[in-house]
């Protein structure tokens, strides 16, 4: 989803990884960024994708052999991955939804988000507090009468 808007999400246009004025996301990976650090949105998202790739390719976390058990903290690792991915949705929907719409990608983005939302809520993978950032939009998307109705302009979600 980020790739769709990467041409308009730049260090200049998005100097912090945020979702409106209420949500700012700091990067911390325990290695290069030991303390929570404010970063431009594109840098945060690139670090996030790299961080996720390392974990997914780590056989001790995601074993490819059926003879190897998943780690005891597997659920916590997945929760962290999914929470951070949710923050990408927050940023894209709040700051770049007009671009998604301009590209004709709104139905795809909404379907992707709904699948993600249903999964993380069904399995309790992202906290209710974290989900608050897109609560109003999510409610509109999930209303039976509005399932085919377009979402209002992204400006309606800026806070």
mmCIF file with all atom_site columns, C-alpha atoms in Angstrom:
data_model
loop_
_atom_site.group_PDB
_atom_site.id
_atom_site.type_symbol
_atom_site.label_atom_id
_atom_site.label_alt_id
_atom_site.label_comp_id
_atom_site.label_asym_id
_atom_site.label_entity_id
_atom_site.label_seq_id
_atom_site.pdbx_PDB_ins_code
_atom_site.Cartn_x
_atom_site.Cartn_y
_atom_site.Cartn_z
_atom_site.occupancy
_atom_site.B_iso_or_equiv
_atom_site.pdbx_formal_charge
_atom_site.auth_seq_id
_atom_site.auth_comp_id
_atom_site.auth_asym_id
_atom_site.auth_atom_id
_atom_site.pdbx_PDB_model_num
ATOM 1   C CA . UNK A 1 1   ? 0.000   0.000   0.000  1.00 0.00 ? 1   UNK A CA 1
ATOM 2   C CA . UNK A 1 2   ? 2.851   2.363   0.807  1.00 0.00 ? 2   UNK A CA 1
ATOM 3   C CA . UNK A 1 3   ? 4.318   1.786   -2.649 1.00 0.00 ? 3   UNK A CA 1
ATOM 4   C CA . UNK A 1 4   ? 1.171   3.277   -4.154 1.00 0.00 ? 4   UNK A CA 1
ATOM 5   C CA . UNK A 1 5   ? 1.792   6.657   -2.536 1.00 0.00 ? 5   UNK A CA 1
ATOM 6   C CA . UNK A 1 6   ? 5.585   6.640   -2.181 1.00 0.00 ? 6   UNK A CA 1
ATOM 7   C CA . UNK A 1 7   ? 5.929   9.301   -4.881 1.00 0.00 ? 7   UNK A CA 1
ATOM 8   C CA . UNK A 1 8   ? 4.043   11.830  -2.717 1.00 0.00 ? 8   UNK A CA 1
ATOM 9   C CA . UNK A 1 9   ? 5.205   10.671  0.717  1.00 0.00 ? 9   UNK A CA 1
ATOM 10  C CA . UNK A 1 10  ? 8.611   12.303  0.947  1.00 0.00 ? 10  UNK A CA 1
ATOM 11  C CA . UNK A 1 11  ? 10.873  13.566  3.703  1.00 0.00 ? 11  UNK A CA 1
ATOM 12  C CA . UNK A 1 12  ? 9.659   17.053  2.844  1.00 0.00 ? 12  UNK A CA 1
ATOM 13  C CA . UNK A 1 13  ? 5.924   16.333  2.712  1.00 0.00 ? 13  UNK A CA 1
ATOM 14  C CA . UNK A 1 14  ? 5.972   13.953  5.692  1.00 0.00 ? 14  UNK A CA 1
ATOM 15  C CA . UNK A 1 15  ? 8.809   14.964  8.042  1.00 0.00 ? 15  UNK A CA 1
ATOM 16  C CA . UNK A 1 16  ? 7.374   12.748  10.793 1.00 0.00 ? 16  UNK A CA 1
ATOM 17  C CA . UNK A 1 17  ? 5.648   9.384   10.789 1.00 0.00 ? 17  UNK A CA 1
ATOM 18  C CA . UNK A 1 18  ? 2.246   10.396  12.037 1.00 0.00 ? 18  UNK A CA 1
ATOM 19  C CA . UNK A 1 19  ? -1.483  10.127  11.626 1.00 0.00 ? 19  UNK A CA 1
ATOM 20  C CA . UNK A 1 20  ? -2.796  13.659  11.842 1.00 0.00 ? 20  UNK A CA 1
ATOM 21  C CA . UNK A 1 21  ? -1.830  15.745  14.850 1.00 0.00 ? 21  UNK A CA 1
ATOM 22  C CA . UNK A 1 22  ? -2.977  13.189  17.430 1.00 0.00 ? 22  UNK A CA 1
ATOM 23  C CA . UNK A 1 23  ? -0.702  10.286  16.534 1.00 0.00 ? 23  UNK A CA 1
ATOM 24  C CA . UNK A 1 24  ? 3.048   10.318  16.112 1.00 0.00 ? 24  UNK A CA 1
ATOM 25  C CA . UNK A 1 25  ? 4.962   7.094   15.683 1.00 0.00 ? 25  UNK A CA 1
ATOM 26  C CA . UNK A 1 26  ? 8.574   6.878   16.803 1.00 0.00 ? 26  UNK A CA 1
ATOM 27  C CA . UNK A 1 27  ? 10.968  4.231   15.520 1.00 0.00 ? 27  UNK A CA 1
ATOM 28  C CA . UNK A 1 28  ? 12.879  1.901   17.823 1.00 0.00 ? 28  UNK A CA 1
ATOM 29  C CA . UNK A 1 29  ? 14.529  -1.335  16.769 1.00 0.00 ? 29  UNK A CA 1
ATOM 30  C CA . UNK A 1 30  ? 16.885  -2.004  19.671 1.00 0.00 ? 30  UNK A CA 1
ATOM 31  C CA . UNK A 1 31  ? 19.896  -1.998  17.348 1.00 0.00 ? 31  UNK A CA 1
ATOM 32  C CA . UNK A 1 32  ? 20.516  1.172   15.367 1.00 0.00 ? 32  UNK A CA 1
ATOM 33  C CA . UNK A 1 33  ? 17.677  3.024   17.096 1.00 0.00 ? 33  UNK A CA 1
ATOM 34  C CA . UNK A 1 34  ? 17.883  2.055   20.751 1.00 0.00 ? 34  UNK A CA 1
ATOM 35  C CA . UNK A 1 35  ? 15.613  4.889   21.905 1.00 0.00 ? 35  UNK A CA 1
ATOM 36  C CA . UNK A 1 36  ? 12.292  5.892   20.297 1.00 0.00 ? 36  UNK A CA 1
ATOM 37  C CA . UNK A 1 37  ? 13.301  8.231   17.471 1.00 0.00 ? 37  UNK A CA 1
ATOM 38  C CA . UNK A 1 38  ? 11.313  10.702  15.368 1.00 0.00 ? 38  UNK A CA 1
ATOM 39  C CA . UNK A 1 39  ? 11.819  9.952   11.675 1.00 0.00 ? 39  UNK A CA 1
ATOM 40  C CA . UNK A 1 40  ? 10.345  11.110  8.370  1.00 0.00 ? 40  UNK A CA 1
ATOM 41  C CA . UNK A 1 41  ? 7.493   8.824   7.309  1.00 0.00 ? 41  UNK A CA 1
ATOM 42  C CA . UNK A 1 42  ? 9.285   7.312   4.286  1.00 0.00 ? 42  UNK A CA 1
ATOM 43  C CA . UNK A 1 43  ? 12.331  6.441   6.383  1.00 0.00 ? 43  UNK A CA 1
ATOM 44  C CA . UNK A 1 44  ? 10.151  4.938   9.134  1.00 0.00 ? 44  UNK A CA 1
ATOM 45  C CA . UNK A 1 45  ? 8.274   2.814   6.583  1.00 0.00 ? 45  UNK A CA 1
ATOM 46  C CA . UNK A 1 46  ? 11.453  1.635   4.853  1.00 0.00 ? 46  UNK A CA 1
ATOM 47  C CA . UNK A 1 47  ? 12.994  0.670   8.188  1.00 0.00 ? 47  UNK A CA 1
ATOM 48  C CA . UNK A 1 48  ? 9.745   -1.083  9.092  1.00 0.00 ? 48  UNK A CA 1
ATOM 49  C CA . UNK A 1 49  ? 9.665   -3.136  5.885  1.00 0.00 ? 49  UNK A CA 1
ATOM 50  C CA . UNK A 1 50  ? 13.321  -4.111  6.362  1.00 0.00 ? 50  UNK A CA 1
ATOM 51  C CA . UNK A 1 51  ? 12.688  -4.954  10.036 1.00 0.00 ? 51  UNK A CA 1
ATOM 52  C CA . UNK A 1 52  ? 9.706   -7.158  9.117  1.00 0.00 ? 52  UNK A CA 1
ATOM 53  C CA . UNK A 1 53  ? 11.647  -8.896  6.347  1.00 0.00 ? 53  UNK A CA 1
ATOM 54  C CA . UNK A 1 54  ? 14.435  -9.803  8.777  1.00 0.00 ? 54  UNK A CA 1
ATOM 55  C CA . UNK A 1 55  ? 11.896  -11.340 11.158 1.00 0.00 ? 55  UNK A CA 1
ATOM 56  C CA . UNK A 1 56  ? 9.982   -13.220 8.474  1.00 0.00 ? 56  UNK A CA 1
ATOM 57  C CA . UNK A 1 57  ? 13.230  -14.682 7.128  1.00 0.00 ? 57  UNK A CA 1
ATOM 58  C CA . UNK A 1 58  ? 14.439  -15.655 10.608 1.00 0.00 ? 58  UNK A CA 1
ATOM 59  C CA . UNK A 1 59  ? 14.010  -19.428 10.931 1.00 0.00 ? 59  UNK A CA 1
ATOM 60  C CA . UNK A 1 60  ? 13.939  -19.138 14.719 1.00 0.00 ? 60  UNK A CA 1
ATOM 61  C CA . UNK A 1 61  ? 10.803  -16.954 14.475 1.00 0.00 ? 61  UNK A CA 1
ATOM 62  C CA . UNK A 1 62  ? 9.084   -18.291 11.345 1.00 0.00 ? 62  UNK A CA 1
ATOM 63  C CA . UNK A 1 63  ? 10.425  -21.828 10.947 1.00 0.00 ? 63  UNK A CA 1
ATOM 64  C CA . UNK A 1 64  ? 9.930   -23.348 7.512  1.00 0.00 ? 64  UNK A CA 1
ATOM 65  C CA . UNK A 1 65  ? 10.337  -26.891 8.787  1.00 0.00 ? 65  UNK A CA 1
ATOM 66  C CA . UNK A 1 66  ? 7.384   -28.651 10.385 1.00 0.00 ? 66  UNK A CA 1
ATOM 67  C CA . UNK A 1 67  ? 9.850   -30.267 12.816 1.00 0.00 ? 67  UNK A CA 1
ATOM 68  C CA . UNK A 1 68  ? 10.719  -26.915 14.395 1.00 0.00 ? 68  UNK A CA 1
ATOM 69  C CA . UNK A 1 69  ? 8.450   -25.254 16.947 1.00 0.00 ? 69  UNK A CA 1
ATOM 70  C CA . UNK A 1 70  ? 7.490   -21.618 16.847 1.00 0.00 ? 70  UNK A CA 1
ATOM 71  C CA . UNK A 1 71  ? 9.072   -19.545 19.633 1.00 0.00 ? 71  UNK A CA 1
ATOM 72  C CA . UNK A 1 72  ? 7.172   -18.988 22.874 1.00 0.00 ? 72  UNK A CA 1
ATOM 73  C CA . UNK A 1 73  ? 6.927   -15.251 22.113 1.00 0.00 ? 73  UNK A CA 1
ATOM 74  C CA . UNK A 1 74  ? 5.665   -15.798 18.545 1.00 0.00 ? 74  UNK A CA 1
ATOM 75  C CA . UNK A 1 75  ? 2.306   -14.128 19.226 1.00 0.00 ? 75  UNK A CA 1
ATOM 76  C CA . UNK A 1 76  ? 4.013   -11.057 20.737 1.00 0.00 ? 76  UNK A CA 1
ATOM 77  C CA . UNK A 1 77  ? 6.342   -10.794 17.742 1.00 0.00 ? 77  UNK A CA 1
ATOM 78  C CA . UNK A 1 78  ? 3.374   -10.966 15.356 1.00 0.00 ? 78  UNK A CA 1
ATOM 79  C CA . UNK A 1 79  ? 1.477   -8.378  17.400 1.00 0.00 ? 79  UNK A CA 1
ATOM 80  C CA . UNK A 1 80  ? 4.395   -5.979  17.126 1.00 0.00 ? 80  UNK A CA 1
ATOM 81  C CA . UNK A 1 81  ? 4.676   -6.536  13.369 1.00 0.00 ? 81  UNK A CA 1
ATOM 82  C CA . UNK A 1 82  ? 0.948   -6.042  12.816 1.00 0.00 ? 82  UNK A CA 1
ATOM 83  C CA . UNK A 1 83  ? 0.741   -3.001  15.098 1.00 0.00 ? 83  UNK A CA 1
ATOM 84  C CA . UNK A 1 84  ? 3.519   -1.327  13.162 1.00 0.00 ? 84  UNK A CA 1
ATOM 85  C CA . UNK A 1 85  ? 1.873   -2.228  9.853  1.00 0.00 ? 85  UNK A CA 1
ATOM 86  C CA . UNK A 1 86  ? -1.369  -0.702  11.117 1.00 0.00 ? 86  UNK A CA 1
ATOM 87  C CA . UNK A 1 87  ? 0.510   2.569   11.554 1.00 0.00 ? 87  UNK A CA 1
ATOM 88  C CA . UNK A 1 88  ? 1.237   2.543   7.827  1.00 0.00 ? 88  UNK A CA 1
ATOM 89  C CA . UNK A 1 89  ? -2.514  2.354   7.172  1.00 0.00 ? 89  UNK A CA 1
ATOM 90  C CA . UNK A 1 90  ? -3.026  5.274   9.572  1.00 0.00 ? 90  UNK A CA 1
ATOM 91  C CA . UNK A 1 91  ? -0.456  7.431   7.808  1.00 0.00 ? 91  UNK A CA 1
ATOM 92  C CA . UNK A 1 92  ? -1.613  6.550   4.303  1.00 0.00 ? 92  UNK A CA 1
ATOM 93  C CA . UNK A 1 93  ? -5.323  7.003   5.013  1.00 0.00 ? 93  UNK A CA 1
ATOM 94  C CA . UNK A 1 94  ? -4.932  10.273  6.903  1.00 0.00 ? 94  UNK A CA 1
ATOM 95  C CA . UNK A 1 95  ? -2.234  11.944  4.810  1.00 0.00 ? 95  UNK A CA 1
ATOM 96  C CA . UNK A 1 96  ? -2.432  10.369  1.353  1.00 0.00 ? 96  UNK A CA 1
ATOM 97  C CA . UNK A 1 97  ? -5.970  9.149   0.769  1.00 0.00 ? 97  UNK A CA 1
ATOM 98  C CA . UNK A 1 98  ? -6.516  11.735  -1.956 1.00 0.00 ? 98  UNK A CA 1
ATOM 99  C CA . UNK A 1 99  ? -3.610  10.151  -3.868 1.00 0.00 ? 99  UNK A CA 1
ATOM 100 C CA . UNK A 1 100 ? -5.081  6.658   -3.388 1.00 0.00 ? 100 UNK A CA 1
ATOM 101 C CA . UNK A 1 101 ? -8.375  7.937   -4.777 1.00 0.00 ? 101 UNK A CA 1
ATOM 102 C CA . UNK A 1 102 ? -6.631  9.801   -7.636 1.00 0.00 ? 102 UNK A CA 1
ATOM 103 C CA . UNK A 1 103 ? -4.959  6.541   -8.700 1.00 0.00 ? 103 UNK A CA 1
ATOM 104 C CA . UNK A 1 104 ? -8.267  4.675   -8.637 1.00 0.00 ? 104 UNK A CA 1
ATOM 105 C CA . UNK A 1 105 ? -6.931  2.438   -5.873 1.00 0.00 ? 105 UNK A CA 1
ATOM 106 C CA . UNK A 1 106 ? -9.586  3.261   -3.269 1.00 0.00 ? 106 UNK A CA 1
ATOM 107 C CA . UNK A 1 107 ? -11.530 -0.029  -3.586 1.00 0.00 ? 107 UNK A CA 1
ATOM 108 C CA . UNK A 1 108 ? -8.299  -2.028  -3.379 1.00 0.00 ? 108 UNK A CA 1
ATOM 109 C CA . UNK A 1 109 ? -7.013  -0.028  -0.392 1.00 0.00 ? 109 UNK A CA 1
ATOM 110 C CA . UNK A 1 110 ? -10.326 -0.373  1.426  1.00 0.00 ? 110 UNK A CA 1
ATOM 111 C CA . UNK A 1 111 ? -10.500 -4.119  0.791  1.00 0.00 ? 111 UNK A CA 1
ATOM 112 C CA . UNK A 1 112 ? -6.903  -4.554  1.931  1.00 0.00 ? 112 UNK A CA 1
ATOM 113 C CA . UNK A 1 113 ? -7.623  -2.562  5.075  1.00 0.00 ? 113 UNK A CA 1
ATOM 114 C CA . UNK A 1 114 ? -10.837 -4.453  5.856  1.00 0.00 ? 114 UNK A CA 1
ATOM 115 C CA . UNK A 1 115 ? -9.095  -7.826  5.533  1.00 0.00 ? 115 UNK A CA 1
ATOM 116 C CA . UNK A 1 116 ? -6.288  -6.576  7.765  1.00 0.00 ? 116 UNK A CA 1
ATOM 117 C CA . UNK A 1 117 ? -8.765  -5.125  10.279 1.00 0.00 ? 117 UNK A CA 1
ATOM 118 C CA . UNK A 1 118 ? -10.891 -8.275  10.442 1.00 0.00 ? 118 UNK A CA 1
ATOM 119 C CA . UNK A 1 119 ? -7.801  -10.427 10.990 1.00 0.00 ? 119 UNK A CA 1
ATOM 120 C CA . UNK A 1 120 ? -6.215  -8.293  13.708 1.00 0.00 ? 120 UNK A CA 1
ATOM 121 C CA . UNK A 1 121 ? -9.482  -7.819  15.586 1.00 0.00 ? 121 UNK A CA 1
ATOM 122 C CA . UNK A 1 122 ? -10.505 -11.477 15.325 1.00 0.00 ? 122 UNK A CA 1
ATOM 123 C CA . UNK A 1 123 ? -7.198  -12.583 16.845 1.00 0.00 ? 123 UNK A CA 1
ATOM 124 C CA . UNK A 1 124 ? -6.557  -9.588  19.111 1.00 0.00 ? 124 UNK A CA 1
ATOM 125 C CA . UNK A 1 125 ? -3.330  -8.668  17.352 1.00 0.00 ? 125 UNK A CA 1
ATOM 126 C CA . UNK A 1 126 ? -3.609  -4.857  17.511 1.00 0.00 ? 126 UNK A CA 1
ATOM 127 C CA . UNK A 1 127 ? -4.801  -3.086  20.652 1.00 0.00 ? 127 UNK A CA 1
ATOM 128 C CA . UNK A 1 128 ? -8.080  -1.185  20.750 1.00 0.00 ? 128 UNK A CA 1
ATOM 129 C CA . UNK A 1 129 ? -6.115  1.901   21.760 1.00 0.00 ? 129 UNK A CA 1
ATOM 130 C CA . UNK A 1 130 ? -3.978  1.635   18.622 1.00 0.00 ? 130 UNK A CA 1
ATOM 131 C CA . UNK A 1 131 ? -7.051  1.074   16.413 1.00 0.00 ? 131 UNK A CA 1
ATOM 132 C CA . UNK A 1 132 ? -8.583  4.343   17.664 1.00 0.00 ? 132 UNK A CA 1
ATOM 133 C CA . UNK A 1 133 ? -6.575  6.243   15.048 1.00 0.00 ? 133 UNK A CA 1
ATOM 134 C CA . UNK A 1 134 ? -8.875  4.989   12.262 1.00 0.00 ? 134 UNK A CA 1
ATOM 135 C CA . UNK A 1 135 ? -11.996 4.261   14.327 1.00 0.00 ? 135 UNK A CA 1
ATOM 136 C CA . UNK A 1 136 ? -14.365 6.650   12.520 1.00 0.00 ? 136 UNK A CA 1
ATOM 137 C CA . UNK A 1 137 ? -13.210 5.572   9.081  1.00 0.00 ? 137 UNK A CA 1
ATOM 138 C CA . UNK A 1 138 ? -13.395 1.910   10.054 1.00 0.00 ? 138 UNK A CA 1
ATOM 139 C CA . UNK A 1 139 ? -16.958 2.298   11.311 1.00 0.00 ? 139 UNK A CA 1
ATOM 140 C CA . UNK A 1 140 ? -17.972 3.947   8.030  1.00 0.00 ? 140 UNK A CA 1
ATOM 141 C CA . UNK A 1 141 ? -16.283 1.229   5.989  1.00 0.00 ? 141 UNK A CA 1
ATOM 142 C CA . UNK A 1 142 ? -17.991 -1.524  7.949  1.00 0.00 ? 142 UNK A CA 1
ATOM 143 C CA . UNK A 1 143 ? -21.520 -0.058  8.005  1.00 0.00 ? 143 UNK A CA 1
ATOM 144 C CA . UNK A 1 144 ? -23.692 -2.354  5.869  1.00 0.00 ? 144 UNK A CA 1
ATOM 145 C CA . UNK A 1 145 ? -25.384 0.615   4.175  1.00 0.00 ? 145 UNK A CA 1
ATOM 146 C CA . UNK A 1 146 ? -22.036 2.144   3.228  1.00 0.00 ? 146 UNK A CA 1
ATOM 147 C CA . UNK A 1 147 ? -20.113 -0.889  2.048  1.00 0.00 ? 147 UNK A CA 1
ATOM 148 C CA . UNK A 1 148 ? -20.167 0.373   -1.502 1.00 0.00 ? 148 UNK A CA 1
ATOM 149 C CA . UNK A 1 149 ? -20.130 4.069   -0.699 1.00 0.00 ? 149 UNK A CA 1
ATOM 150 C CA . UNK A 1 150 ? -16.840 5.925   -1.106 1.00 0.00 ? 150 UNK A CA 1
ATOM 151 C CA . UNK A 1 151 ? -15.018 7.219   1.936  1.00 0.00 ? 151 UNK A CA 1
ATOM 152 C CA . UNK A 1 152 ? -15.090 11.000  2.406  1.00 0.00 ? 152 UNK A CA 1
ATOM 153 C CA . UNK A 1 153 ? -12.017 12.996  1.463  1.00 0.00 ? 153 UNK A CA 1
ATOM 154 C CA . UNK A 1 154 ? -8.926  12.311  3.545  1.00 0.00 ? 154 UNK A CA 1
ATOM 155 C CA . UNK A 1 155 ? -9.291  15.763  5.069  1.00 0.00 ? 155 UNK A CA 1
ATOM 156 C CA . UNK A 1 156 ? -12.275 14.438  7.017  1.00 0.00 ? 156 UNK A CA 1
ATOM 157 C CA . UNK A 1 157 ? -9.851  12.199  8.948  1.00 0.00 ? 157 UNK A CA 1
ATOM 158 C CA . UNK A 1 158 ? -7.240  14.806  9.808  1.00 0.00 ? 158 UNK A CA 1
ATOM 159 C CA . UNK A 1 159 ? -7.239  15.605  13.497 1.00 0.00 ? 159 UNK A CA 1
#
